Amino acid sequence: MTVLTTNTDTTAKTIADTTALVCPMSGRTAPPATPAAPAARTTPPPPPAGFAERYLLDPAVNADPYGYLGSLRDHDPVYWSAMHRAWLVTGHAQLMHCLRDPAVSAERVRPLMDAVPEGAREDAERAFAILSRWMVFNDAPQHRRLRQVFQEQFAARSIGRYRAFVERATRAMLARRAVPGRIGDLVADIARPLPALVFARWLGVPQAHGPSFWYWNARVGDLVLGAAQEEREYRTSLQSLVNLDDYLADLVRQRRADPKDDLISAVLAGGLIGKSVSEEEFVGMLTQMAFAGGETTSNLIVNTVLALLEHPDELAAVREDPQLVPMAVEEAMRFDGPSKMSIRTAARDFDLDGRSVRAEDRLFLVTAAANRDPARFPDPDLFSVRRGSASHLGFGFGAHFCIGAALARLVAGAVVDVLVREYPGLELLDRQHTWQLSLLNRALTALPVRY
């Protein structure tokens, strides 16, 4: 849920523009706003015969990134890319080092602020103050202080209370939208609407408020993930974030006066709001939860189902033993997870696998490559529901491990379980799929199936 992913079919610059900068939050390209990185760096090894760097937003690489990412990792797991003006970290051990090292910073709100058109700057001050309260954009000790207020409610044992509701909602939605024998789109029919429904219920958003709530979330996504390009779009997105913050602040006031069975009421009952974390910070973090609540889970559902349908023997194994469903979800996170990378910056100079990383350098932590590193995973390009390893980095690691992982696993597991058990005729209708063009996320635009 905290994994930030893009949701756009276009890039801000053409693929030929190899001098473009990349927004550290969105992964979108933009005209250079800072001087080029200094030239005096540790000299990388010469490329092996046949290796040539490629632009990560090349449509062919975007559609099927794993062959290229594997060759990049084999060439150099910590590679300085002049093309992307960033370190591309693709080795599992090296990426783990970055996730542990305090020199690798998650603070990256300022570059997004710098991308706002001059005419929209007057609207931006409050919106970016809200973003600065998001856990995902804070380092220790601030990150730890903010995260602790949610820790108990996001624990697997707390999330488990919603299992029955998630399973009922899954069956009800599939019964309406996925009649056996009917042709449909798994993305639109279940993968997008179900996580939104579950998260709204968990957060405590009344059903009647859903349309406005999810509209604001979509426009916040345009801002954070780089889809907003024109001044008008920025103004709409900035105002939507303010509207979302105002709405959630009012919902917090209501829950103080009249607690319900939801996340906001449970956190307020914990007694930390107003003490270690201000109410303003709490509301700001709720805007992050609202934004991040559905995208990763939606992509996880689709990618898991796709992997199973493309590997009939593995699908048969799960149908024979539904206890393998959680392992199938974990293996899909490793094999073709919902996020390809996260972006960080260097807070200071440090050494990474013999490379001299400098303060303010960007680092692309390419989990899609690390999760197929043969040094960590035997036969990494093989999809196996019996692999039994949860050491993938699909949900991150350490302090910034995805706080919503338990909820994402619950929702994705419920959908896969029902489809495997109750839809024996489920099949792909098209082997050619369109993937959203993005540095960060791994998301299908549609998955046509026969139920």
Short mmCIF file of C-alpha atoms in Angstrom, two decimals:
data_model
loop_
_atom_site.label_atom_id
_atom_site.label_comp_id
_atom_site.label_asym_id
_atom_site.label_seq_id
_atom_site.Cartn_x
_atom_site.Cartn_y
_atom_site.Cartn_z
CA MET A 1 0.00 0.00 0.00
CA THR A 2 2.87 2.39 0.45
CA VAL A 3 4.61 1.38 -2.53
CA LEU A 4 4.25 4.44 -4.92
CA THR A 5 3.42 3.56 -8.51
CA THR A 6 2.57 5.47 -11.63
CA ASN A 7 -0.69 5.16 -13.51
CA THR A 8 -0.12 6.84 -16.86
CA ASP A 9 0.22 5.70 -20.44
CA THR A 10 2.47 8.53 -21.64
CA THR A 11 5.91 9.84 -20.78
CA ALA A 12 6.78 13.49 -20.33
CA LYS A 13 9.68 13.28 -22.74
CA THR A 14 10.47 11.13 -25.73
CA ILE A 15 12.60 8.04 -25.34
CA ALA A 16 15.29 9.66 -27.44
CA ASP A 17 15.77 12.40 -24.83
CA THR A 18 18.49 10.72 -22.83
CA THR A 19 19.40 13.90 -20.95
CA ALA A 20 16.06 14.03 -19.13
CA LEU A 21 15.97 14.04 -15.36
CA VAL A 22 13.70 11.66 -13.50
CA CYS A 23 11.40 12.84 -10.73
CA PRO A 24 12.52 11.05 -7.53
CA MET A 25 8.89 10.56 -6.49
CA SER A 26 7.07 9.82 -9.70
CA GLY A 27 9.61 8.27 -12.01
CA ARG A 28 8.51 10.60 -14.80
CA THR A 29 11.02 12.47 -16.91
CA ALA A 30 11.37 16.23 -16.96
CA PRO A 31 13.74 18.83 -18.40
CA PRO A 32 17.05 19.16 -16.51
CA ALA A 33 16.68 21.55 -13.58
CA THR A 34 20.07 20.99 -11.97
CA PRO A 35 23.60 20.68 -13.32
CA ALA A 36 24.71 17.31 -14.55
CA ALA A 37 26.32 15.02 -12.02
CA PRO A 38 30.10 15.44 -11.67
CA ALA A 39 32.12 13.37 -14.07
CA ALA A 40 34.78 12.14 -11.67
CA ARG A 41 33.32 8.87 -10.45
CA THR A 42 34.57 5.40 -9.84
CA THR A 43 35.14 4.03 -13.32
CA PRO A 44 32.63 1.26 -14.05
CA PRO A 45 33.87 -1.95 -15.60
CA PRO A 46 33.81 -2.10 -19.38
CA PRO A 47 30.56 -3.56 -20.70
CA PRO A 48 30.74 -7.19 -21.76
CA ALA A 49 30.29 -8.08 -25.38
CA GLY A 50 26.65 -7.66 -26.31
CA PHE A 51 25.71 -5.41 -23.37
CA ALA A 52 24.22 -2.02 -24.21
CA GLU A 53 22.32 0.20 -21.82
CA ARG A 54 18.68 0.80 -22.70
CA TYR A 55 16.20 3.43 -21.59
CA LEU A 56 13.93 1.97 -18.92
CA LEU A 57 10.88 3.63 -20.49
CA ASP A 58 11.54 2.04 -23.85
CA PRO A 59 8.14 0.40 -24.54
CA ALA A 60 9.78 -2.96 -25.24
CA VAL A 61 11.70 -2.87 -21.94
CA ASN A 62 8.60 -1.69 -20.10
CA ALA A 63 6.51 -4.53 -21.51
CA ASP A 64 9.03 -7.26 -20.66
CA PRO A 65 11.78 -5.85 -18.43
CA TYR A 66 13.29 -8.99 -16.97
CA GLY A 67 15.69 -10.01 -19.72
CA TYR A 68 17.25 -6.58 -19.89
CA LEU A 69 17.32 -6.12 -16.11
CA GLY A 70 19.06 -9.48 -15.78
CA SER A 71 21.75 -8.48 -18.24
CA LEU A 72 22.19 -5.15 -16.44
CA ARG A 73 22.53 -6.90 -13.08
CA ASP A 74 25.02 -9.38 -14.53
CA HIS A 75 27.02 -6.52 -16.03
CA ASP A 76 27.11 -4.39 -12.90
CA PRO A 77 24.67 -4.62 -9.96
CA VAL A 78 25.48 -1.01 -9.02
CA TYR A 79 25.56 0.86 -12.31
CA TRP A 80 25.89 4.60 -12.81
CA SER A 81 23.53 5.49 -15.64
CA ALA A 82 24.29 8.76 -17.37
CA MET A 83 21.15 8.11 -19.38
CA HIS A 84 18.93 8.21 -16.26
CA ARG A 85 21.28 10.29 -14.10
CA ALA A 86 20.96 7.75 -11.33
CA TRP A 87 22.55 4.67 -9.83
CA LEU A 88 20.68 1.56 -10.97
CA VAL A 89 20.90 -0.93 -8.10
CA THR A 90 19.85 -4.37 -9.35
CA GLY A 91 21.62 -6.93 -7.13
CA HIS A 92 19.71 -8.38 -4.16
CA ALA A 93 22.58 -7.95 -1.68
CA GLN A 94 23.33 -4.43 -2.88
CA LEU A 95 19.69 -3.39 -2.72
CA MET A 96 19.38 -4.80 0.79
CA HIS A 97 22.39 -2.69 1.74
CA CYS A 98 20.59 0.43 0.47
CA LEU A 99 17.42 -0.39 2.40
CA ARG A 100 19.46 -0.71 5.60
CA ASP A 101 21.83 2.25 5.15
CA PRO A 102 20.69 5.56 6.69
CA ALA A 103 22.72 7.33 4.00
CA VAL A 104 19.97 6.34 1.55
CA SER A 105 17.16 8.82 2.10
CA ALA A 106 13.42 8.62 1.42
CA GLU A 107 12.97 12.40 1.65
CA ARG A 108 12.01 13.52 -1.87
CA VAL A 109 9.16 16.02 -1.69
CA ARG A 110 11.21 19.03 -2.85
CA PRO A 111 11.86 17.71 -6.39
CA LEU A 112 8.12 17.33 -6.91
CA MET A 113 7.54 20.87 -5.68
CA ASP A 114 10.16 22.07 -8.15
CA ALA A 115 8.19 20.46 -11.00
CA VAL A 116 5.03 22.52 -10.33
CA PRO A 117 4.47 25.21 -12.99
CA GLU A 118 5.09 28.74 -11.74
CA GLY A 119 1.44 29.68 -12.19
CA ALA A 120 0.30 26.95 -9.80
CA ARG A 121 2.86 27.62 -7.06
CA GLU A 122 0.47 29.79 -5.05
CA ASP A 123 -1.79 26.74 -4.59
CA ALA A 124 1.04 24.42 -3.65
CA GLU A 125 2.20 25.52 -0.19
CA ARG A 126 -0.44 23.72 1.87
CA ALA A 127 -0.52 20.67 -0.43
CA PHE A 128 3.21 20.07 -0.07
CA ALA A 129 3.03 20.62 3.67
CA ILE A 130 0.56 17.70 3.68
CA LEU A 131 2.93 15.54 1.59
CA SER A 132 5.77 16.30 4.00
CA ARG A 133 3.78 14.46 6.69
CA TRP A 134 3.60 11.22 4.71
CA MET A 135 5.62 8.47 6.38
CA VAL A 136 6.96 7.28 3.05
CA PHE A 137 8.77 10.61 2.55
CA ASN A 138 10.41 10.75 5.98
CA ASP A 139 13.60 9.22 7.35
CA ALA A 140 14.38 8.09 10.90
CA PRO A 141 13.68 9.16 13.56
CA GLN A 142 10.72 11.07 12.11
CA HIS A 143 9.53 8.07 10.10
CA ARG A 144 9.56 5.81 13.16
CA ARG A 145 7.65 8.35 15.25
CA LEU A 146 4.94 8.71 12.60
CA ARG A 147 4.70 5.01 11.82
CA GLN A 148 4.29 3.85 15.41
CA VAL A 149 0.75 5.22 15.67
CA PHE A 150 -0.39 2.78 12.95
CA GLN A 151 1.79 -0.20 13.80
CA GLU A 152 -0.74 -2.10 15.90
CA GLN A 153 -3.66 -1.60 13.50
CA PHE A 154 -1.66 -2.76 10.48
CA ALA A 155 -0.35 -5.90 12.20
CA ALA A 156 -1.51 -9.19 10.67
CA ARG A 157 -3.53 -10.10 13.78
CA SER A 158 -5.49 -6.85 13.56
CA ILE A 159 -6.02 -7.13 9.81
CA GLY A 160 -7.27 -10.68 10.33
CA ARG A 161 -10.45 -9.30 11.92
CA TYR A 162 -11.51 -8.18 8.44
CA ARG A 163 -11.00 -11.56 6.78
CA ALA A 164 -14.69 -12.50 6.83
CA PHE A 165 -15.70 -9.12 5.40
CA VAL A 166 -13.06 -9.34 2.65
CA GLU A 167 -14.16 -12.85 1.68
CA ARG A 168 -17.85 -11.85 1.59
CA ALA A 169 -17.09 -8.75 -0.47
CA THR A 170 -14.96 -10.77 -2.88
CA ARG A 171 -17.68 -13.36 -3.49
CA ALA A 172 -20.40 -10.73 -3.81
CA MET A 173 -18.42 -8.66 -6.32
CA LEU A 174 -17.41 -11.70 -8.37
CA ALA A 175 -21.00 -12.96 -8.36
CA ARG A 176 -22.16 -9.68 -9.92
CA ARG A 177 -19.33 -9.11 -12.36
CA ALA A 178 -17.77 -12.51 -13.16
CA VAL A 179 -20.54 -14.92 -14.12
CA PRO A 180 -18.99 -18.25 -15.19
CA GLY A 181 -18.68 -18.39 -18.96
CA ARG A 182 -18.89 -14.60 -19.29
CA ILE A 183 -16.10 -12.62 -20.96
CA GLY A 184 -14.75 -9.77 -18.88
CA ASP A 185 -11.77 -7.71 -17.78
CA LEU A 186 -10.30 -8.87 -14.48
CA VAL A 187 -8.80 -5.41 -13.86
CA ALA A 188 -12.08 -3.51 -14.13
CA ASP A 189 -14.31 -6.28 -12.78
CA ILE A 190 -12.51 -7.03 -9.51
CA ALA A 191 -8.87 -5.96 -9.16
CA ARG A 192 -9.55 -2.22 -9.01
CA PRO A 193 -12.94 -1.94 -7.28
CA LEU A 194 -12.43 -4.55 -4.55
CA PRO A 195 -9.36 -3.01 -2.84
CA ALA A 196 -11.09 0.38 -2.99
CA LEU A 197 -14.21 -1.05 -1.34
CA VAL A 198 -12.24 -2.86 1.36
CA PHE A 199 -10.02 0.08 2.17
CA ALA A 200 -12.91 2.57 2.37
CA ARG A 201 -14.69 0.25 4.80
CA TRP A 202 -11.55 -0.19 6.89
CA LEU A 203 -10.75 3.51 6.97
CA GLY A 204 -14.34 4.35 7.86
CA VAL A 205 -15.41 6.32 4.77
CA PRO A 206 -19.24 6.14 4.42
CA GLN A 207 -20.37 4.56 1.18
CA ALA A 208 -22.22 7.73 0.16
CA HIS A 209 -18.93 9.67 0.23
CA GLY A 210 -17.11 7.15 -1.95
CA PRO A 211 -17.33 8.97 -5.33
CA SER A 212 -15.80 12.21 -4.03
CA PHE A 213 -13.26 10.36 -1.89
CA TRP A 214 -11.92 8.26 -4.76
CA TYR A 215 -12.00 11.18 -7.22
CA TRP A 216 -9.73 13.17 -4.89
CA ASN A 217 -7.47 10.15 -4.51
CA ALA A 218 -7.14 9.78 -8.28
CA ARG A 219 -6.20 13.44 -8.66
CA VAL A 220 -3.67 13.17 -5.81
CA GLY A 221 -2.22 10.28 -7.78
CA ASP A 222 -1.86 12.58 -10.79
CA LEU A 223 0.22 14.92 -8.63
CA VAL A 224 2.39 12.43 -6.77
CA LEU A 225 2.91 10.07 -9.67
CA GLY A 226 3.61 12.65 -12.33
CA ALA A 227 0.53 12.42 -14.55
CA ALA A 228 -0.27 16.11 -14.00
CA GLN A 229 1.52 18.11 -16.70
CA GLU A 230 -0.42 21.30 -17.41
CA GLU A 231 -0.98 24.13 -14.95
CA ARG A 232 -4.71 23.37 -14.83
CA GLU A 233 -4.01 19.73 -13.98
CA TYR A 234 -1.62 20.74 -11.20
CA ARG A 235 -4.19 23.13 -9.72
CA THR A 236 -6.84 20.38 -9.76
CA SER A 237 -4.48 17.90 -8.11
CA LEU A 238 -3.24 20.32 -5.47
CA GLN A 239 -6.80 21.31 -4.56
CA SER A 240 -7.83 17.65 -4.44
CA LEU A 241 -5.12 16.91 -1.88
CA VAL A 242 -6.33 19.84 0.23
CA ASN A 243 -9.94 18.63 -0.12
CA LEU A 244 -8.92 15.12 0.92
CA ASP A 245 -7.07 16.49 3.93
CA ASP A 246 -10.08 18.61 4.95
CA TYR A 247 -12.44 15.65 4.53
CA LEU A 248 -10.29 13.32 6.63
CA ALA A 249 -9.78 15.98 9.30
CA ASP A 250 -13.55 16.23 9.61
CA LEU A 251 -13.84 12.43 9.74
CA VAL A 252 -11.29 12.37 12.58
CA ARG A 253 -13.35 14.94 14.50
CA GLN A 254 -16.46 12.82 14.01
CA ARG A 255 -14.71 9.67 15.26
CA ARG A 256 -13.45 11.47 18.35
CA ALA A 257 -17.05 12.30 19.19
CA ASP A 258 -18.57 9.01 18.02
CA PRO A 259 -16.09 6.10 17.61
CA LYS A 260 -16.85 3.33 15.12
CA ASP A 261 -15.26 0.02 14.18
CA ASP A 262 -12.65 1.46 11.83
CA LEU A 263 -8.98 2.43 11.55
CA ILE A 264 -9.38 6.05 12.59
CA SER A 265 -11.30 5.17 15.75
CA ALA A 266 -8.82 2.44 16.68
CA VAL A 267 -5.80 4.74 16.29
CA LEU A 268 -7.48 7.50 18.28
CA ALA A 269 -8.21 4.98 21.05
CA GLY A 270 -4.48 4.20 21.20
CA GLY A 271 -3.88 7.58 22.80
CA LEU A 272 -0.86 8.68 20.77
CA ILE A 273 -2.62 11.34 18.68
CA GLY A 274 -2.02 14.68 20.32
CA LYS A 275 0.98 13.31 22.20
CA SER A 276 3.79 11.79 20.11
CA VAL A 277 2.02 12.73 16.87
CA SER A 278 -0.10 15.83 16.31
CA GLU A 279 -3.61 15.58 14.91
CA GLU A 280 -2.43 17.52 11.85
CA GLU A 281 0.29 14.92 11.25
CA PHE A 282 -2.23 12.10 11.76
CA VAL A 283 -4.58 13.54 9.16
CA GLY A 284 -1.70 14.03 6.74
CA MET A 285 -0.73 10.38 7.13
CA LEU A 286 -4.33 9.34 6.51
CA THR A 287 -4.15 11.07 3.13
CA GLN A 288 -1.17 8.81 2.35
CA MET A 289 -3.13 5.74 3.46
CA ALA A 290 -6.09 6.81 1.33
CA PHE A 291 -3.90 7.32 -1.72
CA ALA A 292 -1.86 4.14 -1.35
CA GLY A 293 -4.67 1.84 -0.26
CA GLY A 294 -5.62 0.33 -3.58
CA GLU A 295 -3.00 0.56 -6.33
CA THR A 296 -0.47 -2.00 -5.11
CA THR A 297 -3.14 -4.53 -4.13
CA SER A 298 -4.89 -4.15 -7.48
CA ASN A 299 -1.67 -4.84 -9.37
CA LEU A 300 -0.84 -7.76 -7.10
CA ILE A 301 -4.20 -9.43 -7.79
CA VAL A 302 -3.84 -9.08 -11.55
CA ASN A 303 -0.20 -10.15 -11.72
CA THR A 304 -0.82 -13.22 -9.55
CA VAL A 305 -3.76 -14.37 -11.66
CA LEU A 306 -1.83 -13.73 -14.87
CA ALA A 307 1.17 -15.74 -13.63
CA LEU A 308 -1.07 -18.67 -12.67
CA LEU A 309 -2.95 -18.65 -15.97
CA GLU A 310 0.32 -18.53 -17.90
CA HIS A 311 1.69 -21.48 -15.90
CA PRO A 312 -1.01 -24.18 -16.05
CA ASP A 313 0.94 -26.68 -13.97
CA GLU A 314 1.22 -24.18 -11.12
CA LEU A 315 -2.46 -23.31 -11.42
CA ALA A 316 -3.33 -27.01 -11.24
CA ALA A 317 -1.18 -27.38 -8.12
CA VAL A 318 -3.01 -24.53 -6.39
CA ARG A 319 -6.40 -25.93 -7.41
CA GLU A 320 -5.42 -29.31 -6.00
CA ASP A 321 -4.16 -27.75 -2.78
CA PRO A 322 -5.68 -24.31 -2.03
CA GLN A 323 -3.32 -24.05 0.95
CA LEU A 324 -0.80 -22.97 -1.69
CA VAL A 325 -2.71 -19.74 -2.40
CA PRO A 326 -0.65 -17.59 0.03
CA MET A 327 2.55 -19.03 -1.44
CA ALA A 328 1.31 -18.23 -4.95
CA VAL A 329 0.75 -14.61 -3.92
CA GLU A 330 4.25 -14.40 -2.42
CA GLU A 331 5.80 -15.98 -5.49
CA ALA A 332 3.96 -13.51 -7.74
CA MET A 333 5.37 -10.67 -5.62
CA ARG A 334 8.84 -12.01 -6.38
CA PHE A 335 8.33 -13.15 -9.96
CA ASP A 336 6.36 -10.20 -11.35
CA GLY A 337 5.41 -7.91 -8.50
CA PRO A 338 3.28 -4.75 -8.64
CA SER A 339 6.28 -2.45 -8.28
CA LYS A 340 9.49 -2.52 -10.32
CA MET A 341 11.54 -0.10 -8.27
CA SER A 342 11.59 2.65 -5.69
CA ILE A 343 13.60 5.86 -5.91
CA ARG A 344 15.83 7.27 -3.21
CA THR A 345 18.48 9.97 -2.82
CA ALA A 346 21.85 9.90 -1.10
CA ALA A 347 21.82 11.97 2.09
CA ARG A 348 25.63 11.98 2.16
CA ASP A 349 28.59 10.41 0.40
CA PHE A 350 28.89 6.66 0.96
CA ASP A 351 30.40 3.53 -0.59
CA LEU A 352 28.17 0.96 -2.25
CA ASP A 353 29.79 -2.22 -3.52
CA GLY A 354 32.98 -0.35 -4.36
CA ARG A 355 31.18 2.58 -5.97
CA SER A 356 31.44 6.11 -4.59
CA VAL A 357 27.89 7.41 -4.25
CA ARG A 358 27.74 11.15 -3.66
CA ALA A 359 25.33 13.25 -1.63
CA GLU A 360 22.17 14.08 -3.60
CA ASP A 361 22.76 11.31 -6.15
CA ARG A 362 19.60 9.49 -7.13
CA LEU A 363 19.35 5.73 -6.62
CA PHE A 364 16.89 3.53 -8.48
CA LEU A 365 16.38 0.49 -6.25
CA VAL A 366 15.25 -2.00 -8.90
CA THR A 367 13.43 -4.67 -6.91
CA ALA A 368 12.23 -6.35 -10.12
CA ALA A 369 15.87 -7.23 -10.86
CA ALA A 370 16.85 -8.05 -7.26
CA ASN A 371 13.89 -10.43 -6.94
CA ARG A 372 15.30 -12.47 -9.82
CA ASP A 373 18.92 -12.41 -8.67
CA PRO A 374 20.28 -15.98 -9.06
CA ALA A 375 22.65 -15.32 -6.16
CA ARG A 376 19.57 -15.25 -3.91
CA PHE A 377 16.90 -17.29 -5.73
CA PRO A 378 17.64 -20.59 -7.52
CA ASP A 379 16.08 -20.71 -11.00
CA PRO A 380 14.86 -17.13 -10.56
CA ASP A 381 13.00 -16.95 -13.87
CA LEU A 382 10.89 -19.97 -12.91
CA PHE A 383 7.45 -19.29 -11.40
CA SER A 384 6.96 -21.90 -8.66
CA VAL A 385 4.21 -21.72 -6.05
CA ARG A 386 6.19 -24.17 -3.92
CA ARG A 387 9.29 -22.00 -3.76
CA GLY A 388 8.45 -21.25 -0.16
CA SER A 389 10.57 -18.12 0.15
CA ALA A 390 9.15 -14.85 1.41
CA SER A 391 12.52 -13.09 1.26
CA HIS A 392 11.56 -11.14 -1.85
CA LEU A 393 11.73 -7.36 -1.72
CA GLY A 394 8.34 -6.68 -3.27
CA PHE A 395 7.09 -5.02 -0.09
CA GLY A 396 10.44 -3.42 0.66
CA PHE A 397 12.54 -4.19 3.73
CA GLY A 398 13.43 -2.72 7.08
CA ALA A 399 12.09 0.60 8.32
CA HIS A 400 10.16 1.28 5.12
CA PHE A 401 8.69 -2.22 4.74
CA CYS A 402 5.19 -1.68 3.37
CA ILE A 403 2.96 -1.10 6.37
CA GLY A 404 -0.05 -2.31 4.39
CA ALA A 405 1.48 -5.66 3.38
CA ALA A 406 -0.85 -7.74 5.57
CA LEU A 407 -3.97 -6.10 4.10
CA ALA A 408 -2.65 -6.46 0.54
CA ARG A 409 -1.93 -10.15 1.15
CA LEU A 410 -5.38 -10.69 2.64
CA VAL A 411 -7.27 -9.06 -0.23
CA ALA A 412 -5.16 -10.58 -3.01
CA GLY A 413 -5.29 -14.00 -1.36
CA ALA A 414 -9.09 -13.85 -1.07
CA VAL A 415 -9.54 -13.06 -4.77
CA VAL A 416 -7.08 -15.73 -5.93
CA ASP A 417 -8.63 -18.31 -3.60
CA VAL A 418 -12.18 -17.75 -4.90
CA LEU A 419 -11.08 -17.70 -8.54
CA VAL A 420 -9.05 -20.89 -8.13
CA ARG A 421 -11.75 -22.79 -6.24
CA GLU A 422 -14.91 -21.60 -7.96
CA TYR A 423 -13.94 -20.73 -11.54
CA PRO A 424 -12.52 -23.89 -13.13
CA GLY A 425 -13.08 -22.46 -16.62
CA LEU A 426 -11.05 -19.30 -16.01
CA GLU A 427 -8.80 -18.67 -19.01
CA LEU A 428 -6.90 -15.91 -20.75
CA LEU A 429 -8.48 -14.52 -23.91
CA ASP A 430 -5.40 -12.69 -25.17
CA ARG A 431 -1.70 -13.40 -24.75
CA GLN A 432 -0.73 -9.89 -25.83
CA HIS A 433 -1.09 -7.47 -22.92
CA THR A 434 -0.56 -3.74 -22.56
CA TRP A 435 1.43 -2.57 -19.55
CA GLN A 436 1.19 0.95 -18.22
CA LEU A 437 4.32 2.86 -19.26
CA SER A 438 6.08 3.52 -15.98
CA LEU A 439 9.45 3.35 -14.31
CA LEU A 440 7.93 2.37 -11.01
CA ASN A 441 4.89 0.18 -11.31
CA ARG A 442 4.09 -3.08 -13.09
CA ALA A 443 0.43 -2.75 -13.97
CA LEU A 444 -1.69 -4.12 -16.78
CA THR A 445 -4.20 -1.77 -18.38
CA ALA A 446 -6.62 -4.73 -18.77
CA LEU A 447 -6.68 -8.52 -18.43
CA PRO A 448 -9.33 -10.00 -20.74
CA VAL A 449 -10.53 -13.38 -19.46
CA ARG A 450 -13.35 -15.87 -19.77
CA TYR A 451 -14.74 -16.62 -16.35
#
